[in-house]
Short mmCIF file of C-alpha atoms in Angstrom, two decimals:
data_model
loop_
_atom_site.label_atom_id
_atom_site.label_comp_id
_atom_site.label_asym_id
_atom_site.label_seq_id
_atom_site.Cartn_x
_atom_site.Cartn_y
_atom_site.Cartn_z
CA UNK K 1 104.08 -36.08 169.60
CA UNK K 2 100.68 -34.88 170.76
CA UNK K 3 99.22 -38.33 171.36
CA UNK K 4 101.58 -39.46 174.16
CA UNK K 5 101.09 -36.19 176.02
CA UNK K 6 97.32 -36.49 175.71
CA UNK K 7 97.45 -40.10 176.91
CA UNK K 8 99.63 -39.19 179.92
CA UNK K 9 97.19 -36.42 180.79
CA UNK K 10 94.18 -38.74 180.44
CA UNK K 11 95.78 -41.43 182.61
CA UNK K 12 96.77 -38.92 185.29
CA UNK K 13 93.24 -37.49 185.40
CA UNK K 14 91.85 -41.02 185.54
CA UNK K 15 94.16 -41.95 188.42
CA UNK K 16 93.07 -38.81 190.25
CA UNK K 17 89.41 -39.78 189.90
CA UNK K 18 90.13 -43.35 190.97
CA UNK K 19 91.96 -42.07 194.06
CA UNK K 20 89.11 -39.72 194.96
CA UNK K 21 86.51 -42.42 194.33
CA UNK K 22 88.34 -44.91 196.55
CA UNK K 23 88.66 -42.21 199.22
CA UNK K 24 84.89 -41.73 199.12
CA UNK K 25 84.12 -45.43 199.32
CA UNK K 26 86.66 -46.60 201.91
CA UNK K 27 89.27 -45.09 204.28
CA UNK K 28 92.05 -47.39 203.00
CA UNK K 29 94.05 -44.71 201.16
CA UNK K 30 93.34 -41.60 203.21
CA UNK K 31 91.27 -41.81 206.39
CA UNK K 32 91.21 -38.02 206.94
CA UNK K 33 89.83 -37.38 203.47
CA UNK K 34 87.28 -40.17 203.93
CA UNK K 35 85.98 -38.67 207.18
CA UNK K 36 85.85 -35.24 205.54
CA UNK K 37 83.79 -36.70 202.70
CA UNK K 38 81.46 -38.37 205.20
CA UNK K 39 80.64 -35.06 206.88
CA UNK K 40 80.47 -33.19 203.57
CA UNK K 41 78.11 -35.68 201.94
CA UNK K 42 75.87 -35.62 205.01
CA UNK K 43 75.20 -31.96 204.28
CA UNK K 44 74.94 -32.38 200.53
CA UNK K 45 72.56 -35.34 200.76
CA UNK K 46 70.29 -33.30 202.99
CA UNK K 47 70.29 -30.17 200.84
CA UNK K 48 70.72 -30.95 197.13
CA UNK K 49 68.30 -33.88 196.65
CA UNK K 50 66.07 -32.32 199.30
CA UNK K 51 65.32 -29.49 196.92
CA UNK K 52 63.56 -32.03 194.73
CA UNK K 53 61.77 -33.74 197.62
CA UNK K 54 64.04 -36.80 197.62
CA UNK K 55 65.53 -38.25 200.80
CA UNK K 56 68.84 -40.05 200.23
CA UNK K 57 71.03 -41.79 202.76
CA UNK K 58 74.34 -39.83 202.86
CA UNK K 59 76.41 -43.03 202.92
CA UNK K 60 74.65 -44.38 199.84
CA UNK K 61 74.99 -41.00 198.11
CA UNK K 62 78.75 -40.95 198.82
CA UNK K 63 79.15 -44.59 197.82
CA UNK K 64 77.43 -44.06 194.46
CA UNK K 65 79.58 -41.00 193.72
CA UNK K 66 82.72 -42.95 194.61
CA UNK K 67 81.81 -45.97 192.50
CA UNK K 68 80.97 -43.79 189.49
CA UNK K 69 84.34 -42.04 189.82
CA UNK K 70 86.20 -45.36 190.11
CA UNK K 71 84.41 -46.86 187.10
CA UNK K 72 84.84 -43.74 184.98
CA UNK K 73 88.54 -43.49 185.84
CA UNK K 74 89.10 -47.15 185.04
CA UNK K 75 87.26 -46.83 181.73
CA UNK K 76 89.40 -43.81 180.77
CA UNK K 77 92.52 -45.87 181.38
CA UNK K 78 91.21 -49.01 179.67
CA UNK K 79 89.33 -47.27 176.87
CA UNK K 80 91.02 -46.51 173.61
CA UNK K 81 88.48 -44.26 171.93
CA UNK K 82 88.85 -40.51 172.38
CA UNK K 83 85.13 -39.87 172.19
CA UNK K 84 84.39 -42.21 175.08
CA UNK K 85 86.93 -40.31 177.18
CA UNK K 86 85.14 -37.05 176.36
CA UNK K 87 81.82 -38.60 177.36
CA UNK K 88 83.34 -39.76 180.66
CA UNK K 89 84.78 -36.30 181.33
CA UNK K 90 81.30 -34.84 180.81
CA UNK K 91 79.83 -37.49 183.13
CA UNK K 92 82.35 -36.67 185.85
CA UNK K 93 81.78 -32.96 185.39
CA UNK K 94 78.02 -33.23 185.71
CA UNK K 95 78.43 -35.57 188.67
CA UNK K 96 80.42 -32.94 190.55
CA UNK K 97 77.74 -30.27 189.98
CA UNK K 98 75.73 -31.12 193.12
CA UNK K 99 78.89 -30.74 195.18
CA UNK K 100 79.27 -27.17 193.96
CA UNK K 101 75.87 -26.18 195.33
CA UNK K 102 76.42 -24.33 198.61
CA UNK K 103 75.14 -26.15 201.68
CA UNK K 104 72.77 -24.00 203.72
CA UNK K 105 71.28 -26.14 206.50
CA UNK K 106 68.80 -23.39 207.35
CA UNK K 107 67.18 -23.80 203.94
CA UNK K 108 68.02 -20.29 202.73
#
């Protein structure tokens, strides 16, 4: 009984990540969310990698995040091993860490 519930949960989480990844890459599904991501990633690309002295194009930064989310979501759905799903959840969790860093354009 526990396995079907776990699989439904895993597929729903994977579909969520695929939806968010597609929204970051292209405005096909939700143009408002895509434009919000464009402005959000412009701030995050300037602040988070900037702390390490790295300049990243915000569009490339957003595209890479979106593609990683799409690939990870697809591999959760297609994968059959539970441990690979846990690894992908960790990957997606660490990927979202830079987005949790507050954006302070003044550098403070």
